[in-house]
Short mmCIF file of C-alpha atoms in Angstrom, two decimals:
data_model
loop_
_atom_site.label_atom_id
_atom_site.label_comp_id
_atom_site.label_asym_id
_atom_site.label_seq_id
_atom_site.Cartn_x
_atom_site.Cartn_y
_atom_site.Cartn_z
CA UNK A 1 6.46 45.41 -25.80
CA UNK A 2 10.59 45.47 -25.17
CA UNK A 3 9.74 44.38 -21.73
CA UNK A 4 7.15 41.71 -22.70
CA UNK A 5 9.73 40.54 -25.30
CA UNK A 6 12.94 40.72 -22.76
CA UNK A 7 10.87 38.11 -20.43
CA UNK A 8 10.15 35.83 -22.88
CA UNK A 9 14.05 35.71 -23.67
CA UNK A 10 14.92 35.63 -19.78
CA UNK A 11 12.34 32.40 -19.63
CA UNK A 12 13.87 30.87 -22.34
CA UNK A 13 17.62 31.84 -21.20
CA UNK A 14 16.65 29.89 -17.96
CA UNK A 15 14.37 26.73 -19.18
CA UNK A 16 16.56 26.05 -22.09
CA UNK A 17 19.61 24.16 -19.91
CA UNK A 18 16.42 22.29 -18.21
CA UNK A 19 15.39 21.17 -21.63
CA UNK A 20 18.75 19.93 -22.73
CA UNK A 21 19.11 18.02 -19.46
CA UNK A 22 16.05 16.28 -19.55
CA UNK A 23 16.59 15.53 -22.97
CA UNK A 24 20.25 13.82 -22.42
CA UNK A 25 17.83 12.30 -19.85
CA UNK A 26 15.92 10.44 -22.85
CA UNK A 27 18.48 8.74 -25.17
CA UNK A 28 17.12 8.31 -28.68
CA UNK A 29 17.08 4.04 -29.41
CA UNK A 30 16.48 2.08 -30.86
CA UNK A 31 16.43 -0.06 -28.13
CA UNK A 32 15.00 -3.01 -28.98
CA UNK A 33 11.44 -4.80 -28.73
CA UNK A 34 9.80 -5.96 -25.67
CA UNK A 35 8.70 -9.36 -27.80
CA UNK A 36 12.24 -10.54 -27.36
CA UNK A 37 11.81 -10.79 -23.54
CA UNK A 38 11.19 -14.13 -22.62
CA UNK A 39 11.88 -14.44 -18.65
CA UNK A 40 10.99 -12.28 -15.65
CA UNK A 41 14.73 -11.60 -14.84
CA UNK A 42 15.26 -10.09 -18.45
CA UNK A 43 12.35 -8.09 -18.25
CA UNK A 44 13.71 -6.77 -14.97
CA UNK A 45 16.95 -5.89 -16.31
CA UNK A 46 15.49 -4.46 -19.58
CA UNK A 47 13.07 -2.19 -17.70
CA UNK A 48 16.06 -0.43 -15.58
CA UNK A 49 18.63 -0.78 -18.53
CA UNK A 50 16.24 1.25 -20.47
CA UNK A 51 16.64 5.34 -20.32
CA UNK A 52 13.44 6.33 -19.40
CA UNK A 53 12.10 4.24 -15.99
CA UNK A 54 15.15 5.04 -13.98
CA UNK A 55 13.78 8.52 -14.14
CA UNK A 56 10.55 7.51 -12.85
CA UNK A 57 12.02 5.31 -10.39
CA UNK A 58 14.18 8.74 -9.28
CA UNK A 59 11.18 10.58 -8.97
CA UNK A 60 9.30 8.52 -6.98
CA UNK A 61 11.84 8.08 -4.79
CA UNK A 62 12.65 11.77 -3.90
CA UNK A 63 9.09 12.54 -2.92
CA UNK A 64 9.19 9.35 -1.27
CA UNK A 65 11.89 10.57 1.01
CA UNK A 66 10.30 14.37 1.08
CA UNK A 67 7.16 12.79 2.77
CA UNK A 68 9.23 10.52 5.05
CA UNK A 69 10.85 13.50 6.45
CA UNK A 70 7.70 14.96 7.21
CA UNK A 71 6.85 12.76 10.15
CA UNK A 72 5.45 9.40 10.96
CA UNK A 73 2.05 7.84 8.72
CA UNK A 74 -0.87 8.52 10.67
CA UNK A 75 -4.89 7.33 9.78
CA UNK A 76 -5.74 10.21 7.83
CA UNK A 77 -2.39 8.75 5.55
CA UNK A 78 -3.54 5.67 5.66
CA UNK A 79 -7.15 6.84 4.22
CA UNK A 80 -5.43 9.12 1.90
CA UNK A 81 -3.66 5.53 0.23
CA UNK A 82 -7.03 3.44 0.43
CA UNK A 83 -8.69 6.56 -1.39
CA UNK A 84 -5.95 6.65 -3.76
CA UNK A 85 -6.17 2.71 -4.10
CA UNK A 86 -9.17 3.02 -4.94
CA UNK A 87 -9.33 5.80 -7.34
CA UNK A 88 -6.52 4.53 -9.26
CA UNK A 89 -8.07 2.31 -11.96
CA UNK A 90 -10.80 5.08 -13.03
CA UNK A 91 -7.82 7.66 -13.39
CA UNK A 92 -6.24 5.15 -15.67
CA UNK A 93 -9.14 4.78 -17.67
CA UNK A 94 -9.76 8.76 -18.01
CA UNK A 95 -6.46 9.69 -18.62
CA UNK A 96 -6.00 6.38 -21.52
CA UNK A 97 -8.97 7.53 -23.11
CA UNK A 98 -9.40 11.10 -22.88
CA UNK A 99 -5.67 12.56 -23.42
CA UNK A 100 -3.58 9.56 -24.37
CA UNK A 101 -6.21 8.89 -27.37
CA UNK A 102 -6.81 12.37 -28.06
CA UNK A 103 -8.13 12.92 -31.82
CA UNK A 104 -6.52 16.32 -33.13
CA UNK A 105 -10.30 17.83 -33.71
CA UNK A 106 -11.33 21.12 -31.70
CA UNK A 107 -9.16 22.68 -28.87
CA UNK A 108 -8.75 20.19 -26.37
CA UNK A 109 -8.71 17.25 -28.79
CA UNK A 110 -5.68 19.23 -30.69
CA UNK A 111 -3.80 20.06 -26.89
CA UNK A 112 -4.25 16.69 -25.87
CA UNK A 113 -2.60 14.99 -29.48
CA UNK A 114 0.44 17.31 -28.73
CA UNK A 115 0.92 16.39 -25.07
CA UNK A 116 0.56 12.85 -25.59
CA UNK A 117 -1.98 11.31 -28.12
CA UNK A 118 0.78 11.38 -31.14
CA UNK A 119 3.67 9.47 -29.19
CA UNK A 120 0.77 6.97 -28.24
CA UNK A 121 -0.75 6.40 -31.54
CA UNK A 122 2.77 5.60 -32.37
CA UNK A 123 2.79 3.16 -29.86
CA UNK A 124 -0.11 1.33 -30.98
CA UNK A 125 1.26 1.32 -34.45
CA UNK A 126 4.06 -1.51 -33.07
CA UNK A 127 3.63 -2.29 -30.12
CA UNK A 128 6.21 -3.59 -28.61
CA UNK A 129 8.45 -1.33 -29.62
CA UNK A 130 10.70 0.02 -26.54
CA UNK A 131 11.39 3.36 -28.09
CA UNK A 132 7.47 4.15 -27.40
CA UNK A 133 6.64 2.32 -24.60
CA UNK A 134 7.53 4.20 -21.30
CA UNK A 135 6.58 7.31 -20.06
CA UNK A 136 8.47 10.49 -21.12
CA UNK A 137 11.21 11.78 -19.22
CA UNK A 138 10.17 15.43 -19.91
CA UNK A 139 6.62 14.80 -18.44
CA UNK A 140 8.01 12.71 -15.71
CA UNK A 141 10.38 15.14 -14.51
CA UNK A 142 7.51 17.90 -14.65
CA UNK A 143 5.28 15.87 -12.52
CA UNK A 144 7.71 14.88 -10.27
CA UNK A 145 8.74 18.41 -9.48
CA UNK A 146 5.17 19.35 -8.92
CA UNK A 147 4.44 16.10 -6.37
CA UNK A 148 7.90 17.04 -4.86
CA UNK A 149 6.81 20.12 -3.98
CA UNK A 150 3.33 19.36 -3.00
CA UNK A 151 4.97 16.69 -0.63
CA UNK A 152 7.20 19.37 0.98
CA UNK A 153 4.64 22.45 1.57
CA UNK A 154 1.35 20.62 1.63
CA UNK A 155 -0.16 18.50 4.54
CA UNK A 156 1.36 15.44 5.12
CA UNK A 157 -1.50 13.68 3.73
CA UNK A 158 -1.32 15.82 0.59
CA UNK A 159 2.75 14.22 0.50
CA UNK A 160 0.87 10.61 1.19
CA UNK A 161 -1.07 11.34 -1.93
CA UNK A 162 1.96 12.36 -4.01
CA UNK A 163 3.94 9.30 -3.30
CA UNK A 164 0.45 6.91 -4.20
CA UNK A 165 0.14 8.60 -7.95
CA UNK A 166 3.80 8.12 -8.11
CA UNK A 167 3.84 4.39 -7.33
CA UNK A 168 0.45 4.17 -9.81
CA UNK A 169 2.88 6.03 -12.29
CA UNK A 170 5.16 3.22 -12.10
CA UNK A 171 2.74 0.39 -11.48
CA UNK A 172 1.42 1.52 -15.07
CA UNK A 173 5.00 1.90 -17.01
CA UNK A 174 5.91 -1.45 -15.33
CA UNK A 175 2.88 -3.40 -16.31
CA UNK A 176 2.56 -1.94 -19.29
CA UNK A 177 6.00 -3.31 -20.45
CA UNK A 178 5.77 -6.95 -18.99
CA UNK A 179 2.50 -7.04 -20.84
CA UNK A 180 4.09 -6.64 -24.01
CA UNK A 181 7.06 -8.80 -23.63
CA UNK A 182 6.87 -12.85 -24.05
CA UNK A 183 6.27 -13.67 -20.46
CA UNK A 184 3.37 -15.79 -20.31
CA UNK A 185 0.85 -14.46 -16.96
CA UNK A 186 1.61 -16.58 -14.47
CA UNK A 187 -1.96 -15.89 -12.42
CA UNK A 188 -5.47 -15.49 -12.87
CA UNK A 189 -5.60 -11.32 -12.02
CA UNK A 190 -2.86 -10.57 -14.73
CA UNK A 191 -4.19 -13.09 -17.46
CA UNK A 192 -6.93 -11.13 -17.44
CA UNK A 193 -5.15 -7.28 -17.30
CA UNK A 194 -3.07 -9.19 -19.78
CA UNK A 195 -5.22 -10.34 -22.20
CA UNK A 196 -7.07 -6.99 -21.98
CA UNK A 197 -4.39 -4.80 -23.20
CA UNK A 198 -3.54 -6.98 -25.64
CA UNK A 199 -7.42 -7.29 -27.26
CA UNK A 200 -6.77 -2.95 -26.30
CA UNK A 201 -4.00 -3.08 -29.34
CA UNK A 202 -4.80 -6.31 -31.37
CA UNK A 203 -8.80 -5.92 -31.30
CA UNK A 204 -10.14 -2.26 -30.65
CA UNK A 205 -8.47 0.55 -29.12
CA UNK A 206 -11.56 2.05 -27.93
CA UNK A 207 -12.02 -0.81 -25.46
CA UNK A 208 -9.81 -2.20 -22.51
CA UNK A 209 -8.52 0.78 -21.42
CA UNK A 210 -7.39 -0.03 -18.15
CA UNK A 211 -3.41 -1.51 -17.93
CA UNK A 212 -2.82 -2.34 -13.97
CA UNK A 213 -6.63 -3.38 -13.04
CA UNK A 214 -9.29 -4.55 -15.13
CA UNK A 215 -11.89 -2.61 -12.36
CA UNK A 216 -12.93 0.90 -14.22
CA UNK A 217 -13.68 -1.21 -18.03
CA UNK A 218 -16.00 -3.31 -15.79
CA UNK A 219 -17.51 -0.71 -14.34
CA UNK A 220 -17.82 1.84 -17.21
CA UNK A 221 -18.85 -0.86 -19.94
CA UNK A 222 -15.82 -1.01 -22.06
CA UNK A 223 -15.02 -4.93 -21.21
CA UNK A 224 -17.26 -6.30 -23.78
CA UNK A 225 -16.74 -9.87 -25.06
CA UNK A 226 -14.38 -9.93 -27.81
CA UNK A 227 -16.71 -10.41 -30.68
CA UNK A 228 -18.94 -8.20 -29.71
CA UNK A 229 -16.62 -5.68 -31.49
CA UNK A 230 -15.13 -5.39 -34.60
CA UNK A 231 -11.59 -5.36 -35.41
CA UNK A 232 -10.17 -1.80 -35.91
CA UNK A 233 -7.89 -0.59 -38.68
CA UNK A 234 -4.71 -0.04 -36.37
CA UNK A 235 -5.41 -2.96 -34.38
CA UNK A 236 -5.45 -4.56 -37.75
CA UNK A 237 -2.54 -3.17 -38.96
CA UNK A 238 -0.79 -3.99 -35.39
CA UNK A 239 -1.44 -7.15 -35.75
CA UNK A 240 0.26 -8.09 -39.21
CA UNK A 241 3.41 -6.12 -37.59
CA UNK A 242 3.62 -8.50 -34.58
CA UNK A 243 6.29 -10.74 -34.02
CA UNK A 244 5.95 -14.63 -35.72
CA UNK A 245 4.12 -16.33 -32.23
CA UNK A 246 3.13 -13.33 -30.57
CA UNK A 247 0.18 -14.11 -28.71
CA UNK A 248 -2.28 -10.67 -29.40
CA UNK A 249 -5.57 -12.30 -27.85
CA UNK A 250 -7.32 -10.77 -31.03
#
């Protein structure tokens, strides 16, 4: 038992400066809402002025520069990015539905509510509220550590993949943002991811569940015509928090 309880303290002794960094890392707000961004520009300034995406964009970019160093693309890359391409939307959709809406009933349910379900039902309580909007420095950092390594002792295709679920990372946090800020879609593919993520919040959480491609809702049947669903009680509730003129496609 002494030895069992001198490890835990030796752990602790060494994650504990890792958990104050990451959290200087995350800077509490409040920082605003993404309804008062009106113009591209803004919303590009906004997204890197905010605490959290920088540390995404970090990540991505050392494993970015771990596979570079690893030698030249070659076809089985360029599979390994059409694969990942391609895989993309239905990750999305499982990870949207299965851990970021995680009910805290049985064991996984209750896991999944801690990692991530709470801070999103938060989210979907307002919005477009930039304190809960990006993705967490302390599970970006922990992911990016993991595809860092992967990228620097795996196959070189294994570093391909890394970089891809990085870039879908920050294809996600970056659409997910512009989606809830005032700029209007400017073309036919993001009206429509655009007006599904906001019927996601402002009609039914349980459907639209895909944020960069409309592709896995299609395909897995939760793209149904607007009235053929009710509106839900925090999609409800949402709604009368919305700013005056918000369009919520509800």
């Amino acid at each position: 038992m002494p030895t069992l309880v001198r490890g835990v303290r030796t752990r602790r002794r060494l994650t504990a400066p890792i958990g104050r960094a990451v959290a200087r890392l995350d800077r509490p707000g409040p920082h605003g809402s993404a309804a008062e961004i009106r113009t591209l520009p803004q919303a590009l300034w906004r997204f890197v002025a905010h605490p959290r995406p920088p540390v995404l964009l970090g990540c991505v970019g050392a494993v970015g520069v771990v596979r570079a160093v690893r030698g030249p693309l070659r076809r089985r890359d360029v599979v390994t990015a059409a694969a990942c391409l391609a895989a993309q939307p239905f990750v999305e959709w499982a990870v949207h539905r299965g851990l970021l809406h995680a009910r805290p009933g049985g064991r996984l349910g209750s896991v999944g509510y801690q990692l991530a379900g709470y801070g999103h039902e938060q989210h979907h309580r307002d919005p477009t509220n930039l304190d809960t909007m990006f993705l967490r420095p302390r599970e970006v950092t922990a992911g990016g550590a993991l595809a860092v390594g992967l990228a620097a002792l795996g196959p070189p295709a294994v570093g391909t993949a890394a970089v891809c679920a990085g870039l879908g990372a920050l294809a996600y946090d970056w659409t997910h943002f512009l989606v809830h800020t005032a700029v209007r879609p400017s073309n036919r593919f993001y009206r429509r991811v655009w007006r599904g993520h906001r019927l996601h919040h402002y009609r039914n959480e349980r459907y639209w569940l895909g944020v960069t491609s409309p592709v896995a809702d299609m395909v897995l049947g939760t793209s149904p015509a607007r009235d053929d669903v009710p509106v839900s009680p925090t999609a409800r509730g949402a709604a009368r928090r919305a700013a005056p003129g918000l369009p919520t496609g509800a």
